[in-house]
Coordinates of C-alpha atoms and ligand atoms in Angstrom, one line a residue:
X1 CA 0.0 0.0 0.0
X2 CA 1.6 3.3 -1.1
X3 CA 1.0 6.8 0.2
X4 CA -1.3 7.8 -2.6
X5 CA -5.0 8.2 -3.0
X6 CA -7.7 7.9 -5.6
X7 CA -10.1 10.8 -5.7
X8 CA -13.7 10.6 -7.0
X9 CA -13.8 14.0 -8.7
X10 CA -17.2 15.5 -9.8
X11 CA -15.9 19.1 -10.2
X12 CA -18.3 20.2 -7.5
X13 CA -17.0 22.4 -4.7
X14 CA -16.9 19.5 -2.2
X15 CA -14.7 17.4 -4.4
X16 CA -12.4 20.4 -5.0
X17 CA -12.1 21.0 -1.3
X18 CA -11.5 17.3 -0.6
X19 CA -8.6 17.4 -3.0
X20 CA -7.3 20.5 -1.4
X21 CA -7.3 19.1 2.1
X22 CA -5.2 16.1 0.8
X23 CA -2.9 18.2 -1.3
X24 CA -2.2 20.2 1.9
X25 CA -0.7 17.0 3.3
X26 CA 1.3 16.5 0.1
X27 CA -0.5 13.2 -0.6
X28 CA -0.2 12.2 -4.3
X29 CA -3.7 11.9 -5.8
X30 CA -5.1 10.4 -9.0
X31 CA -8.5 11.8 -9.8
X32 CA -11.3 10.0 -11.7
X33 CA -14.5 11.4 -13.1
X34 CA -17.2 8.9 -14.0
X35 CA -19.2 10.1 -17.0
X36 CA -22.8 8.9 -17.1
X37 CA -24.0 7.2 -20.3
X38 CA -26.2 10.1 -21.6
X39 CA -23.3 11.8 -23.3
X40 CA -22.9 11.6 -27.0
X41 CA -20.8 8.6 -28.0
X42 CA -17.2 9.8 -28.6
X43 CA -17.8 12.8 -26.4
X44 CA -14.5 14.3 -25.5
X45 CA -14.4 15.8 -22.0
X46 CA -10.9 17.1 -22.2
X47 CA -12.1 20.7 -22.7
X48 CA -14.9 20.4 -20.2
X49 CA -15.4 22.6 -17.1
X50 CA -14.5 19.5 -15.0
X51 CA -11.1 19.2 -16.7
X52 CA -10.6 22.9 -16.2
X53 CA -11.3 22.6 -12.4
X54 CA -8.9 19.7 -12.1
X55 CA -6.1 21.6 -13.9
X56 CA -6.7 24.5 -11.5
X57 CA -5.6 22.1 -8.7
X58 CA -2.9 20.4 -10.8
X59 CA -4.8 17.2 -10.5
X60 CA -4.1 14.2 -12.7
X61 CA -7.6 13.5 -13.9
X62 CA -8.9 10.5 -15.9
X63 CA -12.4 10.4 -17.3
X64 CA -14.2 7.0 -17.2
X65 CA -17.2 6.4 -19.4
X66 CA -19.9 4.4 -17.7
X67 CA -21.4 2.0 -20.2
X68 CA -23.8 -0.9 -20.4
X69 CA -23.3 -2.1 -16.9
X70 CA -24.4 1.3 -15.6
X71 CA -27.4 1.3 -17.9
X72 CA -28.4 -2.2 -16.6
X73 CA -28.2 -0.8 -13.0
X74 CA -30.1 2.4 -14.1
X75 CA -32.9 0.2 -15.3
X76 CA -33.3 -1.7 -12.1
X77 CA -31.5 0.0 -9.2
X78 CA -31.5 -2.2 -6.1
X79 CA -32.1 0.8 -3.9
X80 CA -34.7 2.5 -6.2
X81 CA -34.7 6.0 -7.5
X82 CA -34.6 9.4 -5.9
X83 CA -37.2 11.9 -7.0
X84 CA -36.6 11.4 -10.7
X85 CA -34.6 8.7 -12.5
X86 CA -31.5 9.2 -10.2
X87 CA -30.4 6.0 -8.6
X88 CA -28.1 7.8 -6.3
X89 CA -27.3 5.0 -3.8
X90 CA -26.6 2.4 -6.5
X91 CA -24.8 5.0 -8.6
X92 CA -22.4 5.7 -5.7
X93 CA -21.9 2.0 -5.1
X94 CA -21.2 1.6 -8.8
X95 CA -18.6 4.4 -8.9
X96 CA -16.9 3.0 -5.7
X97 CA -16.8 -0.5 -7.1
X98 CA -15.1 0.9 -10.3
X99 CA -12.7 2.9 -8.1
X100 CA -12.0 -0.2 -6.0
X101 CA -10.8 -2.0 -9.2
X102 CA -8.4 0.9 -9.8
X103 CA -7.3 0.9 -6.1
X104 CA -6.4 -2.8 -6.3
X105 CA -4.5 -2.3 -9.6
X106 CA -2.5 0.7 -8.4
X107 CA -1.9 -0.2 -4.8
X108 CA -3.3 3.1 -3.6
X109 CA -4.0 3.5 0.1
X110 CA -7.5 4.9 0.0
X111 CA -10.4 6.3 -2.1
X112 CA -11.3 9.8 -1.3
X113 CA -14.7 11.4 -1.9
X114 CA -16.1 14.9 -1.2
X115 CA -19.0 13.5 0.8
X116 CA -20.2 15.5 3.8
X117 CA -22.0 13.8 6.6
X118 CA -25.7 14.7 6.6
X119 CA -25.6 17.0 3.6
X120 CA -28.2 15.1 1.6
X121 CA -31.3 13.5 3.2
X122 CA -30.7 10.0 1.7
X123 CA -27.4 9.2 0.2
X124 CA -25.3 11.3 2.6
X125 CA -26.9 10.2 5.8
X126 CA -24.2 8.5 8.0
X127 CA -25.9 5.1 8.1
X128 CA -26.4 5.2 4.4
X129 CA -22.8 6.3 3.8
X130 CA -21.7 3.3 5.9
X131 CA -24.1 1.0 4.0
X132 CA -22.8 2.2 0.6
X133 CA -19.2 1.7 1.8
X134 CA -20.0 -1.9 2.9
X135 CA -21.9 -2.6 -0.3
X136 CA -18.9 -1.5 -2.4
X137 CA -16.7 -3.8 -0.3
X138 CA -14.5 -0.9 0.8
X139 CA -14.9 -0.8 4.6
X140 CA -12.4 1.6 6.1
X141 CA -10.9 2.3 2.7
X142 CA -13.0 5.4 1.9
X143 CA -11.6 8.7 3.2
X144 CA -13.9 11.7 3.4
X145 CA -11.6 14.6 4.1
X146 CA -14.4 17.1 4.7
X147 CA -16.2 14.9 7.3
X148 CA -13.5 12.5 8.4
X149 CA -14.0 13.1 12.1
X150 CA -17.5 11.7 12.0
X151 CA -16.3 8.3 10.7
X152 CA -14.1 5.7 12.1
X153 CA -10.4 6.2 11.1
X154 CA -9.6 4.6 7.8
X155 CA -6.8 2.1 7.4
X156 CA -4.7 4.8 5.7
X157 CA -5.1 7.0 8.8
X158 CA -4.3 4.2 11.2
X159 CA -1.1 3.5 9.3
X160 CA -0.1 7.1 9.5
X161 CA -0.3 7.7 5.7
X162 CA -2.9 10.4 6.3
X163 CA -2.9 12.8 9.2
X164 CA -6.4 12.5 10.7
X165 CA -5.8 15.7 12.8
X166 CA -5.7 17.8 9.6
X167 CA -8.9 16.4 8.2
X168 CA -12.2 18.3 8.7
X169 CA -15.4 17.9 10.6
X170 CA -18.0 19.5 8.3
X171 CA -21.5 18.2 8.6
X172 CA -25.1 19.1 7.8
X173 CA -26.8 20.9 4.9
X174 CA -25.4 24.4 5.4
X175 CA -22.7 25.3 2.9
X176 CA -21.3 28.1 5.0
X177 CA -17.9 26.4 5.9
X178 CA -17.5 25.2 2.3
X179 CA -18.1 28.7 1.0
X180 CA -15.5 30.1 3.4
X181 CA -13.0 27.5 2.4
X182 CA -13.7 28.2 -1.3
X183 CA -12.8 31.8 -0.7
X184 CA -9.7 30.9 1.3
X185 CA -8.4 28.7 -1.5
X186 CA -9.6 30.9 -4.4
X187 CA -12.2 28.6 -5.8
X188 CA -14.4 30.9 -7.7
X189 CA -15.5 28.5 -10.3
X190 CA -17.0 25.1 -9.7
X191 CA -19.9 22.8 -10.7
X192 CA -23.2 23.0 -8.8
X193 CA -24.0 20.2 -6.3
X194 CA -25.1 17.0 -8.2
X195 CA -23.1 18.5 -11.0
X196 CA -26.1 19.1 -13.2
X197 CA -26.8 15.3 -13.3
X198 CA -29.4 14.9 -15.9
X199 CA -30.9 11.9 -14.1
X200 CA -32.2 14.4 -11.5
X201 CA -34.0 16.4 -14.2
X202 CA -37.8 15.7 -14.1
X203 CA -38.2 16.2 -17.9
X204 CA -35.3 13.9 -18.7
X205 CA -36.6 11.3 -16.1
X206 CA -40.0 11.2 -17.7
X207 CA -38.5 10.4 -21.1
X208 CA -36.2 7.8 -19.6
X209 CA -39.0 6.0 -17.8
X210 CA -41.1 6.1 -21.0
X211 CA -38.2 4.5 -22.9
X212 CA -37.7 1.8 -20.3
X213 CA -41.4 0.9 -20.8
X214 CA -41.0 0.5 -24.5
X215 CA -37.5 -0.9 -25.1
X216 CA -35.8 -4.1 -23.8
X217 CA -32.3 -3.0 -24.9
X218 CA -31.1 0.5 -24.3
X219 CA -27.8 2.0 -25.5
X220 CA -25.9 5.1 -24.7
X221 CA -27.1 6.6 -27.9
X222 CA -30.7 6.1 -26.9
X223 CA -30.0 7.9 -23.6
X224 CA -28.2 10.7 -25.5
X225 CA -31.2 11.1 -27.9
X226 CA -33.5 11.7 -24.9
X227 CA -31.8 15.1 -24.6
X228 CA -32.7 16.3 -28.0
X229 CA -36.0 17.5 -29.6
X230 CA -39.6 16.9 -29.0
X231 CA -40.5 13.2 -28.7
X232 CA -43.6 11.4 -30.1
X233 CA -44.5 7.8 -29.7
X234 CA -45.9 6.7 -33.1
X235 CA -46.3 3.0 -32.1
X236 CA -44.9 1.1 -29.1
X237 CA -41.6 0.5 -31.0
X238 CA -41.5 3.6 -33.1
X239 CA -40.6 7.1 -31.8
X240 CA -40.0 10.3 -33.7
X241 CA -37.7 13.0 -32.5
X242 CA -38.5 16.5 -33.8
X243 CA -35.7 19.1 -33.7
X244 CA -36.6 22.2 -31.8
X245 CA -34.3 24.6 -33.6
X246 CA -31.8 24.9 -36.4
X247 CA -29.0 23.6 -34.1
X248 CA -30.9 20.4 -33.2
X249 CA -31.8 19.9 -36.9
X250 CA -28.0 19.9 -37.7
X251 CA -27.4 17.5 -34.8
X252 CA -30.1 15.1 -35.9
X253 CA -28.8 15.2 -39.5
X254 CA -25.3 14.3 -38.2
X255 CA -26.6 11.7 -35.8
X256 CA -28.5 9.6 -38.4
X257 CA -27.1 6.1 -38.8
X258 CA -27.9 3.5 -41.4
X259 CA -30.4 2.0 -39.0
X260 CA -32.5 5.2 -38.7
X261 CA -35.0 7.0 -40.9
X262 CA -34.6 10.8 -41.2
X263 CA -37.2 13.3 -42.4
X264 CA -35.7 16.5 -43.9
X265 CA -38.1 19.2 -44.9
X266 CA -37.7 21.1 -48.2
X267 CA -39.6 24.0 -46.6
X268 CA -38.6 25.8 -43.4
X269 CA -39.1 23.1 -40.8
X270 CA -37.4 20.7 -38.4
X271 CA -35.5 17.5 -39.2
X272 CA -37.1 14.5 -37.6
X273 CA -35.2 11.3 -36.7
X274 CA -36.9 7.9 -36.2
X275 CA -34.1 6.0 -34.5
X276 CA -33.5 2.3 -35.0
X277 CA -36.3 1.9 -37.7
X278 CA -35.9 1.7 -41.5
X279 CA -39.2 0.2 -42.6
X280 CA -42.0 2.6 -41.8
X281 CA -45.4 2.0 -43.4
X282 CA -46.8 4.8 -45.6
X283 CA -49.3 5.7 -42.9
X284 CA -46.5 6.0 -40.3
X285 CA -44.5 8.2 -42.7
X286 CA -47.5 10.5 -43.1
X287 CA -47.8 10.9 -39.4
X288 CA -44.2 11.9 -39.1
X289 CA -44.5 14.2 -42.1
X290 CA -47.5 15.8 -40.4
X291 CA -45.3 16.5 -37.3
X292 CA -42.8 18.3 -39.6
X293 CA -45.7 20.4 -41.0
X294 CA -47.0 21.1 -37.5
X295 CA -43.6 22.4 -36.3
X296 CA -42.5 23.9 -39.6
X297 CA -43.8 26.5 -42.0
X298 CA -45.0 24.6 -45.1
X299 CA -46.6 26.5 -47.9
X300 CA -50.1 25.8 -49.3
X301 CA -49.1 24.1 -52.5
X302 CA -47.9 20.5 -52.7
X303 CA -44.6 21.8 -54.0
X304 CA -44.1 23.8 -50.8
X305 CA -44.8 20.8 -48.5
X306 CA -42.2 18.3 -49.8
X307 CA -40.2 16.2 -47.4
X308 CA -37.2 14.0 -48.2
X309 CA -37.3 10.7 -46.3
X310 CA -34.0 8.9 -45.9
X311 CA -34.7 5.4 -44.9
X312 CA -31.5 3.5 -44.3
X313 CA -29.7 4.4 -47.6
X314 CA -32.8 5.0 -49.8
X315 CA -34.4 8.3 -50.4
X316 CA -38.0 9.1 -51.1
X317 CA -40.0 12.3 -51.4
X318 CA -43.4 12.7 -49.7
X319 CA -45.9 15.6 -49.3
X320 CA -46.8 16.5 -45.8
X321 CA -50.5 16.6 -45.0
X322 CA -51.8 18.5 -42.1
X323 CA -53.3 16.5 -39.2
X324 CA -55.3 18.1 -36.4
X325 CA -53.4 19.2 -33.3
X326 CA -55.2 16.9 -31.0
X327 CA -53.9 13.8 -32.9
X328 CA -50.4 15.2 -32.6
X329 CA -50.7 16.1 -28.9
X330 CA -51.9 12.5 -28.2
X331 CA -48.6 11.2 -29.5
X332 CA -46.4 13.5 -27.4
X333 CA -44.2 12.0 -24.8
Ligands
SF4_401 S1 -26.9 12.8 -8.7 FE1 -26.5 11.6 -10.5 S2 -24.3 11.3 -10.5 FE2 -24.9 12.0 -8.4 S3 -25.2 10.0 -7.3 FE3 -27.2 10.7 -8.1 S4 -27.4 9.6 -10.0 FE4 -25.2 9.5 -9.5

């Protein structure tokens, strides 16, 4: 066991302060940020705000993309969801188990987190923190520099690799001490608590639950697509994603794969992606075309209502007919 630690780094103030407390003891740290699988595939976080916060502290940061195993957990979290689709307890256990693998590989002395005793009603209650630690198989290996005095000494502290006296005793929901420390250490820029986790967003959660109901196999791309556009369920297995603006139209055009169908208006209107489907019936195509007419500005003549439909690698032109708004609203997710 070497005198070095692994830090779970979210970019939030607590993780910055946890790093600072350990840096003050000259403990070498290797930081990890676990990216949830709702980012675009091939997303490059190297220029993200989190990378910027890490460089401010001279932290050696590695991004880890959570994949299928996270999605499996998200679908059926053993401890259930928080208010939205956030499986916070299982999510923490998941991160810690990943960190444990790194700990074993690198012979680090501990895993550090920015957790504060009592800060969140569920996942940062002391009994829950201890439960999470046990479930991850990391008893007395997790160091919480901001709240260490509320927990039994870790093995690293007992072995004198970390000076317990220099660790903090912050607890509760007030952020006063953290704000004072932020000022002391010149942290003016940091992520909000929960780091803007999309799983805590009610709108995103609604779409995710709806997707779970209709699909047995969900990929990172599916979760990414939930972030874009307006969604309409055409049949239990067919969904249309309507771009909300020119930027989303460009994104959907770039996102189309050979397994998708894309509707591109020849009038001023949104692109529409039907992911994972290349054999729509004529009737289904007319419904999707009607969505394009509803959210676009087609003209009155047939020529001003044309839509190109790219189904896999074939192209077809159809004319959008108007459908009444009630029918459209009934399909909205
Ligand atoms: S807020 Fe999001 S990232 Fe944080 S523990 Fe909950 S699910 Fe995981």
